[in-house]
Coordinates of C-alpha atoms in Angstrom, one line a residue:
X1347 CA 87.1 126.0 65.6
X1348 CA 88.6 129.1 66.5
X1349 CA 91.5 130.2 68.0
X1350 CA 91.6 133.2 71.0
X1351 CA 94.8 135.1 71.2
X1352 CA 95.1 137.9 73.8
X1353 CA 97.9 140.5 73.0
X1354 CA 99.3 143.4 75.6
X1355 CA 95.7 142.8 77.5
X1356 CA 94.9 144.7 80.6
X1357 CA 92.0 145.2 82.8
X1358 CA 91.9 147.8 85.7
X1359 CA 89.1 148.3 88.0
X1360 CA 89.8 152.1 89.4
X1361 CA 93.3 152.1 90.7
X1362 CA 92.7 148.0 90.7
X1363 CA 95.1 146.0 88.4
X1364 CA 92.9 142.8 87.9
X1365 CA 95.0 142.1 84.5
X1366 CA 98.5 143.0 83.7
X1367 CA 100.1 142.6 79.9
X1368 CA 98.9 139.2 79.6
X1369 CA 99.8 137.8 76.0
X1370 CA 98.2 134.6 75.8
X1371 CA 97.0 132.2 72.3
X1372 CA 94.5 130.0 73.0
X1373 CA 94.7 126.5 69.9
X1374 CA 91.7 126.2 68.1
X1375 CA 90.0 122.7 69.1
X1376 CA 92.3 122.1 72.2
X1377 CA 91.3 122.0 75.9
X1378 CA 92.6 125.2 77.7
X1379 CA 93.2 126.0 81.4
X1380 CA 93.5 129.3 82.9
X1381 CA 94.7 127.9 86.6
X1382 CA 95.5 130.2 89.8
X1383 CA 94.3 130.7 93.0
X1384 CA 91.2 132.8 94.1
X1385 CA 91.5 136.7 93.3
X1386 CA 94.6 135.9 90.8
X1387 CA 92.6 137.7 87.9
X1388 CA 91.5 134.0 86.2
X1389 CA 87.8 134.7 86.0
X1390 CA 88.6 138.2 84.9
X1391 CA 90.5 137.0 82.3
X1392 CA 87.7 134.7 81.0
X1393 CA 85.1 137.5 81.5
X1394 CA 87.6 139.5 79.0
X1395 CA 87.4 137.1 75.9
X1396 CA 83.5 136.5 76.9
X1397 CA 83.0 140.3 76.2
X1398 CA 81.3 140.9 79.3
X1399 CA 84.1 143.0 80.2
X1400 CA 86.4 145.2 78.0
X1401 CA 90.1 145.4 78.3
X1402 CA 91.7 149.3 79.6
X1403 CA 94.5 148.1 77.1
X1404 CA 95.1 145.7 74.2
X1405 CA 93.4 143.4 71.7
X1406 CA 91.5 140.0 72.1
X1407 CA 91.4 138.4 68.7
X1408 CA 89.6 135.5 67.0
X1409 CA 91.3 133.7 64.3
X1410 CA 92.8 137.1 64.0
X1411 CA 90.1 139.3 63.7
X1412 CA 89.7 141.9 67.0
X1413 CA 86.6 141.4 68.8
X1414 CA 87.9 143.5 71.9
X1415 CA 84.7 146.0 71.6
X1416 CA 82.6 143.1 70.6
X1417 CA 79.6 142.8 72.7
X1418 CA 79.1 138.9 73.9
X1419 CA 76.4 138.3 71.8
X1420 CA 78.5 138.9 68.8
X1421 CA 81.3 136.7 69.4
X1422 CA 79.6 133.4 69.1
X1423 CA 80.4 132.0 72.8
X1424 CA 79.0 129.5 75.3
X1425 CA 79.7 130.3 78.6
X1426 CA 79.3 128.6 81.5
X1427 CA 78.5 129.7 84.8
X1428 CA 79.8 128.5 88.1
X1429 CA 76.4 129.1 89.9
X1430 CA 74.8 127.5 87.0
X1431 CA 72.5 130.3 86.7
X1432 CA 69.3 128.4 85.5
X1433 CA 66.4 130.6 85.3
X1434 CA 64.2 128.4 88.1
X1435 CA 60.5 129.6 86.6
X1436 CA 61.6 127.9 83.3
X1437 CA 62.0 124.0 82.5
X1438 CA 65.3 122.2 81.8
X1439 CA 63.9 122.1 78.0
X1440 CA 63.2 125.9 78.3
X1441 CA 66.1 127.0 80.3
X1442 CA 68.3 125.0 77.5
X1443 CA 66.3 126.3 73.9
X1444 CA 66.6 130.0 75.5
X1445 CA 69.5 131.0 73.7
X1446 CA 67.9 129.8 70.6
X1447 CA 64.9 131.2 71.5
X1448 CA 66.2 134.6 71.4
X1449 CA 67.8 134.3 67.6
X1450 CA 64.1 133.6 66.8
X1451 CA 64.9 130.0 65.1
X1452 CA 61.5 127.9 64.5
X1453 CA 60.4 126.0 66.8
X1454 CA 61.4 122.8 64.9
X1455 CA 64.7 123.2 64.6
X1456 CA 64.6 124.1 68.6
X1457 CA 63.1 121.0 69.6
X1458 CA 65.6 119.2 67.6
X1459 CA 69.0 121.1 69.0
X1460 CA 67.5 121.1 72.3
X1461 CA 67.0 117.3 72.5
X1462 CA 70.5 116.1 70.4
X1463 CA 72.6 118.5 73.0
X1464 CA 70.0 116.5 76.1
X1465 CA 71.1 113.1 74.7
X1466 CA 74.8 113.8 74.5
X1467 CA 74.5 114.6 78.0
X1468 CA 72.0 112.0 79.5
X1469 CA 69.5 114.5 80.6
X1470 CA 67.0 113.8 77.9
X1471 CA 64.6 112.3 80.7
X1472 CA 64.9 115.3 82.4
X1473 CA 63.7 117.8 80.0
X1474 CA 60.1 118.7 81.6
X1475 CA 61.7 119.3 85.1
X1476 CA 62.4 122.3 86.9
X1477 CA 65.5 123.1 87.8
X1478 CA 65.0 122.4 92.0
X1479 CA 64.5 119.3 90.9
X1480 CA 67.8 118.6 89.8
X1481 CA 70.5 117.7 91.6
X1482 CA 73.6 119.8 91.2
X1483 CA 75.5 117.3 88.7
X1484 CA 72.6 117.6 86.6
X1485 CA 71.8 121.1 86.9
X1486 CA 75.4 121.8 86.2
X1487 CA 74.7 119.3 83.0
X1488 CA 72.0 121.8 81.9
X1489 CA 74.2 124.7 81.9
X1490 CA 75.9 122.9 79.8
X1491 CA 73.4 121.8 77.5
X1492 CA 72.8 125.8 77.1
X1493 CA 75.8 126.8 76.0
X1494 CA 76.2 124.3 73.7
X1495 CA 73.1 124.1 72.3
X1496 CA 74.1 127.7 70.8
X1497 CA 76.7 125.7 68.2
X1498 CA 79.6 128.1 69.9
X1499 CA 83.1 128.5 68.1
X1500 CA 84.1 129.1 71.7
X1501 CA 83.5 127.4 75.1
X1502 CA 84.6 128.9 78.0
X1503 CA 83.5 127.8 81.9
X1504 CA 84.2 129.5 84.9
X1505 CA 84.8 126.8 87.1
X1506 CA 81.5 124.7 86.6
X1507 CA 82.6 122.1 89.2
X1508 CA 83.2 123.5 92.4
X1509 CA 80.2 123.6 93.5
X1510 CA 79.7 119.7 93.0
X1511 CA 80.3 117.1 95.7
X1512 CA 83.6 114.3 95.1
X1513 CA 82.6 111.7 93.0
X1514 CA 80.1 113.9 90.9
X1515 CA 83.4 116.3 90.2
X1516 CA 85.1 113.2 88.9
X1517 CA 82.3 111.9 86.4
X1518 CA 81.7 114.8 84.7
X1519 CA 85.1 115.5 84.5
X1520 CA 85.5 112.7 82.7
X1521 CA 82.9 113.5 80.2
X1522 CA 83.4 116.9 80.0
X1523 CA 86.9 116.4 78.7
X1524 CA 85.5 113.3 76.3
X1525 CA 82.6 115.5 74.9
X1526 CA 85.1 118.0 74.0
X1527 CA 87.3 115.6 72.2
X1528 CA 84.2 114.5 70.2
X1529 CA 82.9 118.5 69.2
X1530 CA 86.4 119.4 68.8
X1531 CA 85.7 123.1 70.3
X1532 CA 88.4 125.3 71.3
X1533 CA 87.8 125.4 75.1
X1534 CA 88.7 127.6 77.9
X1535 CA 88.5 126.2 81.3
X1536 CA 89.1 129.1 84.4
X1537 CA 89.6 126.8 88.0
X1538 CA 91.4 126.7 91.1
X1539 CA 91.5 123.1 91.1
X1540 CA 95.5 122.1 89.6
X1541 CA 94.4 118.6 90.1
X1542 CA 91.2 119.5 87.1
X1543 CA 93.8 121.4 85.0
X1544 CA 96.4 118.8 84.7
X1545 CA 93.7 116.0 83.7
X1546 CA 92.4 117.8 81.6
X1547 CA 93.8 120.5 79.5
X1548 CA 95.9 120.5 76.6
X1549 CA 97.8 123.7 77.9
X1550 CA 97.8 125.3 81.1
X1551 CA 97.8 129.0 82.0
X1552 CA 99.0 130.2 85.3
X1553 CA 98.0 133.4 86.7
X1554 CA 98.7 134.9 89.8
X1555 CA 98.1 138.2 91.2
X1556 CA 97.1 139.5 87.2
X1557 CA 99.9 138.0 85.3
X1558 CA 100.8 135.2 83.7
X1559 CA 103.2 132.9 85.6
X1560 CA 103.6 129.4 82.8
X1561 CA 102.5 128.4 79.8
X1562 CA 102.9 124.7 78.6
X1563 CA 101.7 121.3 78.6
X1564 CA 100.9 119.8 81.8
X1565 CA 103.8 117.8 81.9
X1566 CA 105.9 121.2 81.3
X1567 CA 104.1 123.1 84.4
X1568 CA 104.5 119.9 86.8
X1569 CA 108.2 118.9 85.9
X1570 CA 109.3 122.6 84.5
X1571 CA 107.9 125.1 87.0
X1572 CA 108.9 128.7 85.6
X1573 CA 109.2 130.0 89.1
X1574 CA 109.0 129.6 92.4
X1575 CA 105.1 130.4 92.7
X1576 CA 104.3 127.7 89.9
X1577 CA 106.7 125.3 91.7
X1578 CA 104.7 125.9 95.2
X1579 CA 101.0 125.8 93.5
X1580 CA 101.0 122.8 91.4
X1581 CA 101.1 119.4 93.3
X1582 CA 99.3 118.0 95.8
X1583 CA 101.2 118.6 97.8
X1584 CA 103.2 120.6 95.9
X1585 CA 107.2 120.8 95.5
X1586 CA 109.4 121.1 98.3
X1587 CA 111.1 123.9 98.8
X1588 CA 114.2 124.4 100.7
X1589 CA 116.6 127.1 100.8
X1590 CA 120.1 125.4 100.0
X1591 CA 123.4 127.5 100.4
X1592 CA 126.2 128.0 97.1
X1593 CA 129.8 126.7 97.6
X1594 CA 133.0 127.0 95.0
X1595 CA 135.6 124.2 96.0
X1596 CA 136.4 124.2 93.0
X1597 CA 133.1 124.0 90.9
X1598 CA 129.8 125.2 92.0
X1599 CA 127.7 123.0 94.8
X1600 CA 124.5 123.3 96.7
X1601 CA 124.5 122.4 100.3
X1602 CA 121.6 121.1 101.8
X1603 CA 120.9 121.1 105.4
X1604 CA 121.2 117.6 107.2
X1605 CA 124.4 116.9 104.6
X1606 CA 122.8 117.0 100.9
X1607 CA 125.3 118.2 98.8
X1608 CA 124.4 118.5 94.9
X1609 CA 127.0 119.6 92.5
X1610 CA 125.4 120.1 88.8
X1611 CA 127.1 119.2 86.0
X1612 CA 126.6 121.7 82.6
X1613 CA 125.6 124.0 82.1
X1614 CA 123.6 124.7 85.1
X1615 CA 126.8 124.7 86.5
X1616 CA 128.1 127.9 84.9
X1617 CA 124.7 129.4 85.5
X1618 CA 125.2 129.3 88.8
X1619 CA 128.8 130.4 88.6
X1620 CA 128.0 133.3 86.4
X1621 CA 125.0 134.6 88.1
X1622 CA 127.6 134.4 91.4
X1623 CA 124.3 133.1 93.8
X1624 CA 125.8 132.5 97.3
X1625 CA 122.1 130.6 97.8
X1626 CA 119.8 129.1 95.9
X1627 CA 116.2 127.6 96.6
X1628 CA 116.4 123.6 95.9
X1629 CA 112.7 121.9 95.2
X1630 CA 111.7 118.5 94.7
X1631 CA 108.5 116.7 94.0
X1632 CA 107.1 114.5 97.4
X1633 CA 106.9 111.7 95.0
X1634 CA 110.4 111.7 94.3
X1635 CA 111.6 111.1 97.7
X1636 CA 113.2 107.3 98.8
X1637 CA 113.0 107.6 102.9
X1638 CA 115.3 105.2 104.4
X1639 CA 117.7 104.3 107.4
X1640 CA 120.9 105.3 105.6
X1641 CA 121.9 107.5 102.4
X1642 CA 121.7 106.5 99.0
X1643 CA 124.8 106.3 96.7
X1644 CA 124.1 108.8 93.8
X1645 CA 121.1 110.4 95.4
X1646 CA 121.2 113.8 97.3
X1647 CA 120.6 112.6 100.7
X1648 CA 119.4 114.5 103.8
X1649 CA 119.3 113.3 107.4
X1650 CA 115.7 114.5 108.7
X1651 CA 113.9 113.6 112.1
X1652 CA 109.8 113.1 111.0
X1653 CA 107.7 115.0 112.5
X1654 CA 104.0 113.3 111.7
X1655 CA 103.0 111.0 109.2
X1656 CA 99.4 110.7 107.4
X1657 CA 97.9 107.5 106.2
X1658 CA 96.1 108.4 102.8
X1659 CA 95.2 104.6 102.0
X1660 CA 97.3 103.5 99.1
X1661 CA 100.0 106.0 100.4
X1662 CA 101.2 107.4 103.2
X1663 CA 102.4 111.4 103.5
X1664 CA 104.8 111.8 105.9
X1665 CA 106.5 115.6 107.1
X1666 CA 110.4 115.7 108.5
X1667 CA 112.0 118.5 109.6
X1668 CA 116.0 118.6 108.2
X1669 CA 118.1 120.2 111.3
X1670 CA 117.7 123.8 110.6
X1671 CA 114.2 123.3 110.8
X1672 CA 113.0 123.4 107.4
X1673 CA 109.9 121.2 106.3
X1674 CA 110.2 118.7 103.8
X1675 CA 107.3 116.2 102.7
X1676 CA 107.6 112.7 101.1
X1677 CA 104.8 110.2 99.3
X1678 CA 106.0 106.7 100.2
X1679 CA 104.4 103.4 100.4
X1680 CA 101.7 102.4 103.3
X1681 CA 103.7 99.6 104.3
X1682 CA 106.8 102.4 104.9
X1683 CA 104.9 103.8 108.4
X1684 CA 108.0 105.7 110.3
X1685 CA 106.9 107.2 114.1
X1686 CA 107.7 110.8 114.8
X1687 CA 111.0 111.4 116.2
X1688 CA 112.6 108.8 114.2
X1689 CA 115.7 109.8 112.1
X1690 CA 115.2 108.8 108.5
X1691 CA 117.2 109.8 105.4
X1692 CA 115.5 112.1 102.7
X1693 CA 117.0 111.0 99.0
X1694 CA 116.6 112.3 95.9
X1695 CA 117.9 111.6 92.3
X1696 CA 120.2 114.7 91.4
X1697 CA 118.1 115.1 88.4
X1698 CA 115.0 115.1 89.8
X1699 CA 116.0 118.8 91.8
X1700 CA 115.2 122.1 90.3
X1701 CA 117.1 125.7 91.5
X1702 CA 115.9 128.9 91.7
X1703 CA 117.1 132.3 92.3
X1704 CA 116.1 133.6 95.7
X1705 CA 115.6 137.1 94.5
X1706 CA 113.9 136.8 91.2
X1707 CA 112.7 133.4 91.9
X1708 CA 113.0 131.9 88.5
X1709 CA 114.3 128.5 87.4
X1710 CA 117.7 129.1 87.1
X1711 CA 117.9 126.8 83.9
X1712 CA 115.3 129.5 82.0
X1713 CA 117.6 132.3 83.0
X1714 CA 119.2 133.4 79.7
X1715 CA 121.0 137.0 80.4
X1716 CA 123.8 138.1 82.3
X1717 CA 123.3 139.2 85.9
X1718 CA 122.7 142.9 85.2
X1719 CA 120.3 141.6 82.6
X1720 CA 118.5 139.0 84.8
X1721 CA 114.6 139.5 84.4
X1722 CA 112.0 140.3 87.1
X1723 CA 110.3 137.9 88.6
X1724 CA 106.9 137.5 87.3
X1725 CA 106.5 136.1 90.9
X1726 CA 108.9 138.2 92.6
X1727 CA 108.8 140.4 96.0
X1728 CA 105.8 142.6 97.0
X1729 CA 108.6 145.5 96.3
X1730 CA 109.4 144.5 93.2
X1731 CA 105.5 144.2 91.8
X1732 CA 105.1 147.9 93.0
X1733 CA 108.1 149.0 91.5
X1734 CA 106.6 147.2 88.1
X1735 CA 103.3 148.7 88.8
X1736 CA 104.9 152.6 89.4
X1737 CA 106.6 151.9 86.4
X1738 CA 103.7 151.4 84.3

């Protein structure tokens, strides 16, 4: 088991930032995600502690020794493809004893790695076909079956199961993360997928645009989001998001349109009065909302008209609009099946909302420092991630 730490790492491609300062430790033996959207620098990143690229700036270490100008083949890593990249001339037994093939082991000792790694992943039957044989669950299996057949210190897969239909997503899922439990190596799993991260990593990375947004547990990155970007990316759907306005008569409250009112008690309370915010951005989980006829004593309640409704089966998504148009989305119950146009009442418990600063877009509960002191936005304003960049 090792563990990966990246310290003041950067990667430019030309005038490209790909990778901005990302400081990052990887556990030895956990289950790691590295989750963002497409082109936020996630892939890059793994490519980085692969060695297949080298960082413009900083150190990638291995239980503390720097392996930054390592080539790949000296760092002892499995990696895993999201193509698969089989080589289609060779069979699933050749394609998976390649890597070993290569160090020059005897033969013996490759027939017997090659067929333990093929039983742990029920493809032992499959060893003397070629690899259009296979359907992509198994094919992906094989890819697999390489890397670890190698004995890595290290997994790390780029997204091995896009490519893969539903329901063969969810089974190897499911043994993917089992099979690590049972090796116990320190894995390092890139997708796009939040729904893969938060089953099954130990801790989640979020990158966007280079930089890292969150790090935590998934419970910390679904109930905690840092900022506004994490807030808006993990879910399904994700948070909602309304802008709320600040009064003072006498302590600090956030008005809601369609008559939410929410005044915090401490210390968020000073926060806001300190940081003087005449607005704030309220969100709120879909899951979290009670929809009903009239408001709720103790909850934050909204009048909204709905605007359409989607049957999902065990639940039902519905999307109102409060009166100054904003959208807000609720998870209720199939049997709760409003028409559009209907006026309906959006509660929430007071502690289930979250603010954030509209300017640097940060949970206003991790801000620290005085205003003048307030940090940037790791998610901030297309202005202020130039201004970061000119700086640097």
């Amino acid at each position: 088991m090792v563990e990966v730490e990246l310290r003041g790492v950067w990667k430019r491609f030309g005038d490209f930032v790909a990778v901005k300062n990302v400081n990052l430790r990887f556990p030895d033996g956990k289950f790691s995600s590295i989750l963002g959207p497409s082109g936020s620098g996630k892939t890059t990143l793994l490519y980085l502690i692969a060695g297949i690229y080298k960082p413009s700036r900083g150190e990638i270490l291995f239980d503390g020794e720097d392996v930054s100008r390592l080539p790949p083949n000296k760092r002892n890593v499995g990696l895993v493809f999201q193509n698969y990249a089989l080589y289609p001339h060779m069979t699933v037994f050749e394609n998976i004893a390649f890597p070993l093939t290569i160090k020059g082991l005897p033969r013996g000792e490759i027939e017997e790695r090659v067929h333990s790694v093929a039983r742990m992943l029920h493809i032992d039957e499959l060893l003397d076909r070629y690899p259009h044989q296979l359907s992509g669950g198994q094919q992906q299996r094989v890819a697999l079956a390489r890397a670890l057949v190698k004995e890595p210190a290290v997994l790390l897969l780029d997204e091995p199961l896009s490519n893969l239909d539903a329901l063969v997503r969810l089974e190897i899922r499911g043994e993917l993360k089992r099979l690590q439990r049972r090796l116990g190596i320190t894995t390092i799993y890139v997708t796009h997928d939040q729904s893969e991260a938060l089953a099954m990593a130990d801790l989640i990375a979020v990158i966007h645009r280079g930089e890292i947004q969150q790090v935590g547990s998934p419970e910390d990155v679904y109930r905690r989001p840092r900022n506004l970007f994490v807030a808006g990316f993990i879910g399904m759907p994700p948070a909602n998001l309304v802008k709320a306005a600040v009064t003072r008569t006498p302590t600090p409250c956030v008005v809601i349109a369609g008559g939410g009112e929410y005044c915090p008690g401490e210390p968020l309370a000073s926060k806001l009065e300190a940081l003087g915010l005449e607005a704030v951005v309220a969100a709120f989980r879909p899951e979290d909302v009670v929809l009903g006829e009239h408001p709720m004593e103790d909850y934050v309640s909204m009048e909204a008209e709905v605007y359409v409704v989607e049957t999902l089966g065990r639940e039902n998504l519905v999307t109102l609009r409060l009166p100054d148009g904003q959208a807000v989305k609720a998870i209720t119950s199939p049997l709760l099946n409003p028409r559009p146009g209907d006026k309906m009442y959006v509660n929430v418990e007071p502690s289930k909302i979250l603010l954030y600063d509209p300017d640097t877009e940060l949970n206003i509960e991790a801000i620290e420092a005085a205003p003048a002191a307030r940090p940037v936005s790791l998610a901030g304003s297309p202005e202020r991630r130039r201004a970061a960049q000119e700086e640097d």
